[in-house]
Coordinates of C-alpha atoms and ligand atoms in Angstrom, one line a residue:
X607 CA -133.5 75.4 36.9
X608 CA -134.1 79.5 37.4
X609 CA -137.5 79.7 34.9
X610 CA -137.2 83.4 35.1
X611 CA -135.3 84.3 32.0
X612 CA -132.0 85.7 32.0
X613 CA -132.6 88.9 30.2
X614 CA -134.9 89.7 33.3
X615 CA -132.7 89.2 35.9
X616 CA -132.5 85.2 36.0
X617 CA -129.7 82.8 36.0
X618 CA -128.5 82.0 32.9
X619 CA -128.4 78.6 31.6
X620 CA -124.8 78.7 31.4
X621 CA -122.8 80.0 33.3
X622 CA -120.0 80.5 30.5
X623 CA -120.6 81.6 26.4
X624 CA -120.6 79.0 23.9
X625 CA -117.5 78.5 22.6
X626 CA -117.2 80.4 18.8
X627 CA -119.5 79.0 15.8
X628 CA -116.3 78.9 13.8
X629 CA -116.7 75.2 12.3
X630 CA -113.4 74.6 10.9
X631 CA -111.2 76.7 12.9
X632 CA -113.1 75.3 16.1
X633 CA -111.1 71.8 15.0
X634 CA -107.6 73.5 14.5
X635 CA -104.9 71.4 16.4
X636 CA -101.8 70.0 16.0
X637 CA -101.9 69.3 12.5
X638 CA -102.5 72.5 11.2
X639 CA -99.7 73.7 13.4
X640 CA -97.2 71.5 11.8
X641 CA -98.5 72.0 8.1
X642 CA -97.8 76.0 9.0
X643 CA -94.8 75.7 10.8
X644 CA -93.6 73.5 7.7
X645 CA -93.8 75.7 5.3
X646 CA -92.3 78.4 7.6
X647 CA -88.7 76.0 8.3
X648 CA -89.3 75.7 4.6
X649 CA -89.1 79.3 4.5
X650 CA -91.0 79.3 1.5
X651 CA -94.6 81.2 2.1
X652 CA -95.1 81.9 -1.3
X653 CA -97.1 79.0 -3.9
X654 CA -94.5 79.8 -7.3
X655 CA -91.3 79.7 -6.0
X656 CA -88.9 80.1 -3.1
X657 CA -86.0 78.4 -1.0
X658 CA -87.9 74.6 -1.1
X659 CA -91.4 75.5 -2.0
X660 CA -93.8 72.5 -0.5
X661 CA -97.1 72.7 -2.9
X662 CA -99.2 73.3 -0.4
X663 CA -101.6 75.3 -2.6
X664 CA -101.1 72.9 -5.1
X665 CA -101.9 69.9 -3.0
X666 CA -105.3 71.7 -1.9
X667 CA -106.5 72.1 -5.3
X668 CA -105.6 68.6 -6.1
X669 CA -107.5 67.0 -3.1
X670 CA -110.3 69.7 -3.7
X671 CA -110.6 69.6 -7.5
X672 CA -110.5 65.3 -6.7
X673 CA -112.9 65.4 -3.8
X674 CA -115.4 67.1 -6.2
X675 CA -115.0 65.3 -9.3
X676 CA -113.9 68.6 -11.2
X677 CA -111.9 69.0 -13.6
X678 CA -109.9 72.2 -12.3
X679 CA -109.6 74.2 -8.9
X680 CA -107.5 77.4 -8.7
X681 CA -107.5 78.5 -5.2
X682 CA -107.3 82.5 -4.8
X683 CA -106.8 84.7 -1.8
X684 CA -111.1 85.1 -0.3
X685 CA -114.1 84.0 -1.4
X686 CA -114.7 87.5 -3.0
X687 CA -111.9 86.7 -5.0
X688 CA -113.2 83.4 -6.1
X689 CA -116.8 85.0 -7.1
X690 CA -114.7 87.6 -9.2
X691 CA -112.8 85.2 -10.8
X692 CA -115.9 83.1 -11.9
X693 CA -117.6 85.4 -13.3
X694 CA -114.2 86.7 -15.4
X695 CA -114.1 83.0 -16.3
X696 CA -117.5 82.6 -17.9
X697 CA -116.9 86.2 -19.6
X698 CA -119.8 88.6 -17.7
X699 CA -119.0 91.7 -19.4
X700 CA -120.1 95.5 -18.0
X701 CA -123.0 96.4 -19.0
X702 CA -124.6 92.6 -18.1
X703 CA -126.6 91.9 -15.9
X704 CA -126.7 89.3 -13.5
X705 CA -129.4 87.6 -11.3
X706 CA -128.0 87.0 -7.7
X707 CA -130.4 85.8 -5.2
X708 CA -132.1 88.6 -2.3
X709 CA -131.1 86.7 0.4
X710 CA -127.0 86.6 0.7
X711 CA -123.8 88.2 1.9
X712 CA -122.7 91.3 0.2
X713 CA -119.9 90.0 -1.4
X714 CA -122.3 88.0 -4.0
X715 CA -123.3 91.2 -5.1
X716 CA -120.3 93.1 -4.9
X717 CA -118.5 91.0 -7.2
X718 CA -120.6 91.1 -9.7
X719 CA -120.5 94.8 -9.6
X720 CA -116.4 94.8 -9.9
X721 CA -116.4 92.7 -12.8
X722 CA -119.2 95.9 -14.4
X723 CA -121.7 94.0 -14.7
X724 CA -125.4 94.9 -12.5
X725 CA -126.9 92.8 -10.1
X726 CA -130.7 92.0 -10.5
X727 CA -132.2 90.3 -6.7
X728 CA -134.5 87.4 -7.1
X729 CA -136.6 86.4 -4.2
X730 CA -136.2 83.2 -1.9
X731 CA -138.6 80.5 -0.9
X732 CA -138.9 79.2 2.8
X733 CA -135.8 77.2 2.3
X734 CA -134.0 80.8 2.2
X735 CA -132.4 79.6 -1.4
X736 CA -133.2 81.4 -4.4
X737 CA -136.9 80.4 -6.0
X738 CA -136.6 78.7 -8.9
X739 CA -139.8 79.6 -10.7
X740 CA -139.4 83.5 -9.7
X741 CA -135.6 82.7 -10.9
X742 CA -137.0 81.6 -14.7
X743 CA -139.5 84.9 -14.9
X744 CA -136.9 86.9 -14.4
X745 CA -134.1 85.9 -17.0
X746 CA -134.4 88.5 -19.8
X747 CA -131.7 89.1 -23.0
X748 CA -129.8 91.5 -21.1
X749 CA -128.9 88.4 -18.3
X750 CA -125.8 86.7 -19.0
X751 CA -125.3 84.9 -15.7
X752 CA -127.3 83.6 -12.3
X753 CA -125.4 83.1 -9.2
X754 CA -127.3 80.7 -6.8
X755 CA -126.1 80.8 -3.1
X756 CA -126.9 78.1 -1.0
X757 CA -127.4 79.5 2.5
X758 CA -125.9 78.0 5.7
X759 CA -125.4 74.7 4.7
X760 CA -128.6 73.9 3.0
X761 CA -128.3 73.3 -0.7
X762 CA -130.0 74.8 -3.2
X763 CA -132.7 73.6 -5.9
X764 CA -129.9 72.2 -8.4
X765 CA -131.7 69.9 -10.7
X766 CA -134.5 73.4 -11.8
X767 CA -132.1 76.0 -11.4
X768 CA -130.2 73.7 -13.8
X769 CA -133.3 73.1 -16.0
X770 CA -133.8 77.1 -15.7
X771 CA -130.3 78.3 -16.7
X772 CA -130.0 76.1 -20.1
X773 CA -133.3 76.5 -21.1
X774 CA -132.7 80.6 -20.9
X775 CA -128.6 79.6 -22.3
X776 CA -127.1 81.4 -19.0
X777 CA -123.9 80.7 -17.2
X778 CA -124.7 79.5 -13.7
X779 CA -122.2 79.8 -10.6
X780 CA -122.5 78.3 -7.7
X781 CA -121.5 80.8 -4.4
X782 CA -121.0 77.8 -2.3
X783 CA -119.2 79.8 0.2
X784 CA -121.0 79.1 3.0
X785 CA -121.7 75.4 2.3
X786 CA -118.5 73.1 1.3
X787 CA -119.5 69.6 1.4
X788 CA -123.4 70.0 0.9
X789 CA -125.0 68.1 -1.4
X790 CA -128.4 68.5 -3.4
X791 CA -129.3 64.9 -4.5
X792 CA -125.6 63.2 -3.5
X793 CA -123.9 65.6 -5.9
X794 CA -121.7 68.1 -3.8
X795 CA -122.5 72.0 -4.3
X796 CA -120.7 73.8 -6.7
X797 CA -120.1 71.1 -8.9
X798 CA -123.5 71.7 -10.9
X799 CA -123.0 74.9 -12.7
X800 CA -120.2 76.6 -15.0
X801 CA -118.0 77.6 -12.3
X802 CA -118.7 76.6 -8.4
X803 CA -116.8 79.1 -5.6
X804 CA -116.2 79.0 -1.8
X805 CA -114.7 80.8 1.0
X806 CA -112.1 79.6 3.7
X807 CA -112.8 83.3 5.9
X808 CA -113.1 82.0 9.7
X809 CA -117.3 81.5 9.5
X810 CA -117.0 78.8 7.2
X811 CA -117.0 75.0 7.1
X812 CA -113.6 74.9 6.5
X813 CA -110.6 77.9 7.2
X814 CA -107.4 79.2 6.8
X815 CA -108.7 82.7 8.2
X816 CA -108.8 84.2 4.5
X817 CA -109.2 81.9 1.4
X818 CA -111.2 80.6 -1.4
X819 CA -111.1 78.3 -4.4
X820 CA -113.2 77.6 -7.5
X821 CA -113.9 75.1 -9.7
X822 CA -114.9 74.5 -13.2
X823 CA -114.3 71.7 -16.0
X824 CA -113.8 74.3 -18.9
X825 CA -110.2 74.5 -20.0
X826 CA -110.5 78.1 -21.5
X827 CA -112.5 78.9 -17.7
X828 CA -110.0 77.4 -16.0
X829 CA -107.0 79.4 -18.2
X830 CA -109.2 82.6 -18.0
X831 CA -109.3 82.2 -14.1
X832 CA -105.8 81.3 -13.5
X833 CA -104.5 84.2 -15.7
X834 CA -106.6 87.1 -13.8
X835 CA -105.9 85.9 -10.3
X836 CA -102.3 86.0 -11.0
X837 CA -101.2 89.3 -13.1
X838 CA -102.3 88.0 -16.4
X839 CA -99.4 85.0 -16.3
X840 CA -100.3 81.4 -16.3
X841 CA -98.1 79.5 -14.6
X842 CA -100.0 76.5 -14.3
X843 CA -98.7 75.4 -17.8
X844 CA -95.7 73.3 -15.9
X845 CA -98.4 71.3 -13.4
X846 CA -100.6 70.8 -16.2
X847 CA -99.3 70.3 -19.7
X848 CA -102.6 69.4 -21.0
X849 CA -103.2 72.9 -20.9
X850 CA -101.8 75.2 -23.7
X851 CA -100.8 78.5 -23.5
X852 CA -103.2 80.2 -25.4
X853 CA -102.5 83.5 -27.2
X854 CA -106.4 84.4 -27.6
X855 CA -106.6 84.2 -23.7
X856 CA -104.4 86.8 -22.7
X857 CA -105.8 89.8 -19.9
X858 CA -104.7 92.2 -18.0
X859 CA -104.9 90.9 -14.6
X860 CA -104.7 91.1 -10.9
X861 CA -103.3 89.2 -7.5
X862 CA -105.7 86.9 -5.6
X863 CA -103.5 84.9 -5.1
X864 CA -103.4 81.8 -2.2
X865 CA -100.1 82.4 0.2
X866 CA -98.6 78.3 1.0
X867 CA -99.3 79.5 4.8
X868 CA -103.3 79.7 3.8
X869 CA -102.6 76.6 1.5
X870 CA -101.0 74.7 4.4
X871 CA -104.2 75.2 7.0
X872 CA -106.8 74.7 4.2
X873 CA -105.1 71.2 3.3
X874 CA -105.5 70.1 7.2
X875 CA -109.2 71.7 7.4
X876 CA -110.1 69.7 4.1
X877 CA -109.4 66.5 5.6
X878 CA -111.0 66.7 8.4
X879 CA -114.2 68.4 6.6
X880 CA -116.3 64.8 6.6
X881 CA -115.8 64.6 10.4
X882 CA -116.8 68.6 10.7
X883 CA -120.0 68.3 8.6
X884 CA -120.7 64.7 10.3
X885 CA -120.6 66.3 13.9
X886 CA -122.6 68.7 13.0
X887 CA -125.4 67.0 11.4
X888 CA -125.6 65.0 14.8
X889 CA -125.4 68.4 16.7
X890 CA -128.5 69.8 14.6
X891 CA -130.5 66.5 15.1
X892 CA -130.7 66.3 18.4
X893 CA -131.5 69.9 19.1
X894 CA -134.4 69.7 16.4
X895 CA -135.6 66.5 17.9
X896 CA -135.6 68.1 21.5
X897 CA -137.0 71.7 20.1
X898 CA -139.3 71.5 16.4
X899 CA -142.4 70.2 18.2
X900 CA -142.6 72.7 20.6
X901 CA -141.6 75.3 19.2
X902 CA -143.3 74.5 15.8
X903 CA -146.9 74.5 18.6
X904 CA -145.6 78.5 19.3
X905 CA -146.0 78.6 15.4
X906 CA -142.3 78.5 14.8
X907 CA -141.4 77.3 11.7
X908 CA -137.9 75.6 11.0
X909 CA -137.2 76.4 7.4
X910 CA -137.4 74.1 4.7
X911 CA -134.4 72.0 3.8
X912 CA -133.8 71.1 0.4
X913 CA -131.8 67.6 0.6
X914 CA -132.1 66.4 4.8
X915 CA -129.2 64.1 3.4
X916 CA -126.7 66.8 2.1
X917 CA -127.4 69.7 4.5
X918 CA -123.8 70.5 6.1
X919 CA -126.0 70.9 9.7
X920 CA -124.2 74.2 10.4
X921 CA -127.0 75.9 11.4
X922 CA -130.2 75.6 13.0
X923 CA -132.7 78.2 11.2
X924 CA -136.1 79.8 12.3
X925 CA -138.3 82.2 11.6
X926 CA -140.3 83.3 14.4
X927 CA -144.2 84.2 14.2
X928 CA -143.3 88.2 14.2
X929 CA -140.1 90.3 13.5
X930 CA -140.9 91.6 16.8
X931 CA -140.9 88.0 18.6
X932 CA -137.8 87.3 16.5
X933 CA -135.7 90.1 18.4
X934 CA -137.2 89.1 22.0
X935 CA -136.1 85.6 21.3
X936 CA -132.8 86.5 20.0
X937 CA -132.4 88.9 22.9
X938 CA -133.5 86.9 25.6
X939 CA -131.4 83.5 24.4
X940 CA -128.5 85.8 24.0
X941 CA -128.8 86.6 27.7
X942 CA -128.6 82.9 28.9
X943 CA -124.9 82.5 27.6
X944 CA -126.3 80.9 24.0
X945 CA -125.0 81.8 21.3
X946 CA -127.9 82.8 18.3
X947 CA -128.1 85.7 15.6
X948 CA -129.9 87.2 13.0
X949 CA -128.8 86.7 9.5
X950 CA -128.1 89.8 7.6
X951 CA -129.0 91.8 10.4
X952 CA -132.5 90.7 9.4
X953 CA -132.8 91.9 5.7
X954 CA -132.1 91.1 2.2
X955 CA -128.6 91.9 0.7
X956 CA -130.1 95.0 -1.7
X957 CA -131.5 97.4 1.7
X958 CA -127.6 97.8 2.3
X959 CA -127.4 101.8 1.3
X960 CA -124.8 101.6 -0.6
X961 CA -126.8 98.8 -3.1
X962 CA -129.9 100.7 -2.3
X963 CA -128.5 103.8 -3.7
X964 CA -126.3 102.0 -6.1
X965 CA -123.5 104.0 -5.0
X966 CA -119.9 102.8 -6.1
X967 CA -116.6 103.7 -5.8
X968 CA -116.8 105.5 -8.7
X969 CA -118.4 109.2 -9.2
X970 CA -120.5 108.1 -12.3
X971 CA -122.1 105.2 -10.6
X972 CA -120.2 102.3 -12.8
X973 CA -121.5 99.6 -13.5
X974 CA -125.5 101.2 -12.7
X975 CA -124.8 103.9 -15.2
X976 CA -124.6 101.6 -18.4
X977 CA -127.6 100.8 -18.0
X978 CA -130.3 103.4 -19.2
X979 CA -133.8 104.3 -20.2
X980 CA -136.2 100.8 -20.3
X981 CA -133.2 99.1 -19.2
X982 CA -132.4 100.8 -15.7
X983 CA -132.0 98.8 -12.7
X984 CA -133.0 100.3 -9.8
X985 CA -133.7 98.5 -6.3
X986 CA -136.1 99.0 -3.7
X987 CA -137.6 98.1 -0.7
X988 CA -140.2 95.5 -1.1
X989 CA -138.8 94.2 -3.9
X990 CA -138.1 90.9 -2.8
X991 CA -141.1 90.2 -0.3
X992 CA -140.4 86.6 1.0
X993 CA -136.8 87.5 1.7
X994 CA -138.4 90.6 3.1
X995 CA -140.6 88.4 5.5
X996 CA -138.4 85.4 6.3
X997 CA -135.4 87.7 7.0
X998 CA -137.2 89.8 9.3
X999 CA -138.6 87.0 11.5
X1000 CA -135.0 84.8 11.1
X1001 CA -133.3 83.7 14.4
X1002 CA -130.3 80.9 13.7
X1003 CA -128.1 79.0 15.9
X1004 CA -124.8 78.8 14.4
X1005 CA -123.4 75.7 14.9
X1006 CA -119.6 74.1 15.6
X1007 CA -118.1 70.5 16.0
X1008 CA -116.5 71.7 18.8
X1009 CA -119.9 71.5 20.9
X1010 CA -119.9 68.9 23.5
X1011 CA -122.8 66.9 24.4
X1012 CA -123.0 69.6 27.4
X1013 CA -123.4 72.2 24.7
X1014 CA -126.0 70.9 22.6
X1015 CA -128.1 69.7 26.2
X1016 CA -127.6 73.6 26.8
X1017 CA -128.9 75.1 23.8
X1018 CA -131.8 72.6 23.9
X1019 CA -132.5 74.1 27.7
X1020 CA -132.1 76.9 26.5
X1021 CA -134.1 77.3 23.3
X1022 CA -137.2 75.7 25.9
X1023 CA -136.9 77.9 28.5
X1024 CA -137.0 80.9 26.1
X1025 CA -139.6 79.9 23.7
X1026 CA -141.7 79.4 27.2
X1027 CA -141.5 82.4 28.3
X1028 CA -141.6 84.7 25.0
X1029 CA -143.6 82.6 22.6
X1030 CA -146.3 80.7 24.9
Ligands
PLP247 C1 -118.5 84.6 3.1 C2 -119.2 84.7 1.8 C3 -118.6 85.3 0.6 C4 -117.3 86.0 0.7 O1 -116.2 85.2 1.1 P1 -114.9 86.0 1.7 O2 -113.9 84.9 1.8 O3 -115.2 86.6 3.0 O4 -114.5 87.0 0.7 C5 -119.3 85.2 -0.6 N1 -120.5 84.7 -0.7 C6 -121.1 84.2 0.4 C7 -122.5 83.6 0.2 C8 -120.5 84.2 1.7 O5 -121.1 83.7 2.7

């Protein structure tokens, strides 16, 4: 093998790119074909009616909802959409404020900032998952909901966050977009709190290209949900009678609704999700078998998983000894045909402008401006140190069950020859 690194003019460990960390689409075969081409000869796209409408919407929040142990799952059209609908469910209201964790996608925070409500950022612990100790100073009367997100697979710190949320009476959701089928303790995430989301967008475990779903036991959550992702009409009242049409329930709402054609491909993605999630997990073993104890001698560290038994082994995550190591590494391993980013560009969701500045769509700054004198929000940087720190120094390898054997031998060679030559 060529020790001189790719990035300075070596050969590459492979000669061709990893194929796309896109977990559930990387498995997309036959069967997905004929669930969409189904419901196209059905010619029947749409989940309410049509020529010979199939259920395939239906059918996914059945298996879902049953796969969980949940009461309810309304599947909506992202996972946006499902976050926005969660917190409409529990009843944020503008002018709350709710605690989301530093370290996420923007969407976390966006949605609570559609529904008027303000974010408040909580830092992370080495796992990358929301502290739970920082999480229970922060929770003051103005606070009506947390939003946990457990990061790339790795679940988050159910049984305090729990503890934290109904000592403080808070609604808790679960953003478990980027981890269907984890598990904190052999419970699945997003079956711990109020209302538990996830996203079927193409990066996820599971996809239909643009999706999501949520879940919740409460029938006046569920109604709630149902009625705002669908114009304000509840039309569930045929597939479940149990639930009544209830006058006091009625809102204005919108369309997130789930097309049959998204239905159709998330059905065929749920069943194979056990085999996705088991693949990987055997993927991530072997390269931290080949790679911690060398790397960890570099002064690497691999961060800290919650629950080794329910992490969904979609990523390999490490925070290098600098930031400036971090993007050397990143650089370098890019250059020998393996695939590796940064999360969040390195840094925490709030250094966005647009959430740094709290500017929204609208001129007066809704929701930031309903909130005045000793209870302003404002954000800025070094607010959140240790997602300040982690972020900066993260490097992950994104994961598929599409790897072969091949693959994972190459990202192991890779990761080795890299670390040699940049952290050594
Ligand atoms: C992807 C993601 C979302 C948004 O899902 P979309 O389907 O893209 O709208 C929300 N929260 C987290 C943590 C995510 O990773």
């Amino acid at each position: 093998m060529d020790k001189t690194l790719a990035i300075n003019g070596g050969t590459p460990v492979r000669s061709v790119k990893l194929p796309g960390p896109y977990p559930g689409a990387s498995v997309y075969g036959k069967e997905e074909a004929d669930a969409v081409t189904e419901v196209v000869m059905r010619k029947s796209p749409f989940r309410y009616y049509g020529v010979d409408v199939a259920g395939k919407v239906r059918d996914f929040e059945k298996m879902f909802r049953e796969r969980h142990g949940r009461k309810y799952a309304l599947a909506c059209s992202s996972g946006t959409a499902a976050l926005i609908l969660g917190l409409i469910a529990v009843g944020v209201q503008p002018g709350d404020k709710v605690i989301v964790p530093a370290n996420s996608f923007y969407a976390t925070a966006g949605a609570v900032t559609v529904v008027g409500a303000v974010p408040v950022f909580c830092d992370i612990n080495h796992s990358m998952n929301i502290d739970p100790e920082t999480l229970d100073k922060m929770i003051d009367p103005l606070v009506k909901a947390v939003v946990v997100v457990p990061i790339l697979g790795n679940p988050c710190q159910m049984d305090q966050i729990v503890a934290v949320c109904k000592k403080h009476g808070v609604h808790l959701i679960e953003d478990a977009a980027q981890s269907c089928g984890s598990k904190f303790h052999g419970q699945f995430s997003g079956t711990f709190g109020d209302v538990g989301t996830f996203s079927l967008q193409l990066n996820k475990i599971i996809s239909s290209g643009e999706g999501g779903i949520l879940m919740m036991d409460s029938d006046d959550y569920f109604e709630r949900a149902a009625r705002f992702h669908d114009q304000g009409s509840f039309r569930e009242k045929a597939l479940l009678p149990e639930i009544k049409d209830k006058p006091n329930q009625y809102l204005i709402g919108q369309n997130y609704r789930m097309s049959e054609v998204a239905g159709a491909i998330a059905c065929e993605q749920l069943k194979k999700i056990d085999f996705i999630i088991g693949r990987m997990r055997e993927i991530k073993k072997s390269i931290k078998d080949a790679v911690q104890p060398v790397l960890e001698s570099y002064g690497v560290e691999f961060r800290t998983i919650i629950d080794e038994d329910g992490d969904a082994g979609s990523t390999v995550m490490m925070y290098m000894p600098t930031a400036e190591k971090a993007m050397a590494f990143h650089d370098a391993l890019r250059a020998e045909n393996i695939f590796c980013s940064h999360l969040y560009d390195r840094k925490p969701i709030y250094a966005a402008p647009s959430l740094l500045g709290q500017i929204s769509a609208y001129e007066n700054r809704f929701p930031f401006n309903q909130l005045t004198g000793e209870n302003k929000v404002e954000y800025h940087m070094g607010m959140c140190p240790v997602a300040e720190d982690l972020l900066s120094r993260n490097v992950m390898i994104p994961l598929a069950p599409a790897f072969t054997d091949q693959d994972t031998e190459d990202i192991i060679t890779g990761v080795l020859k890299v670390a040699k030559e940049i952290l050594a």
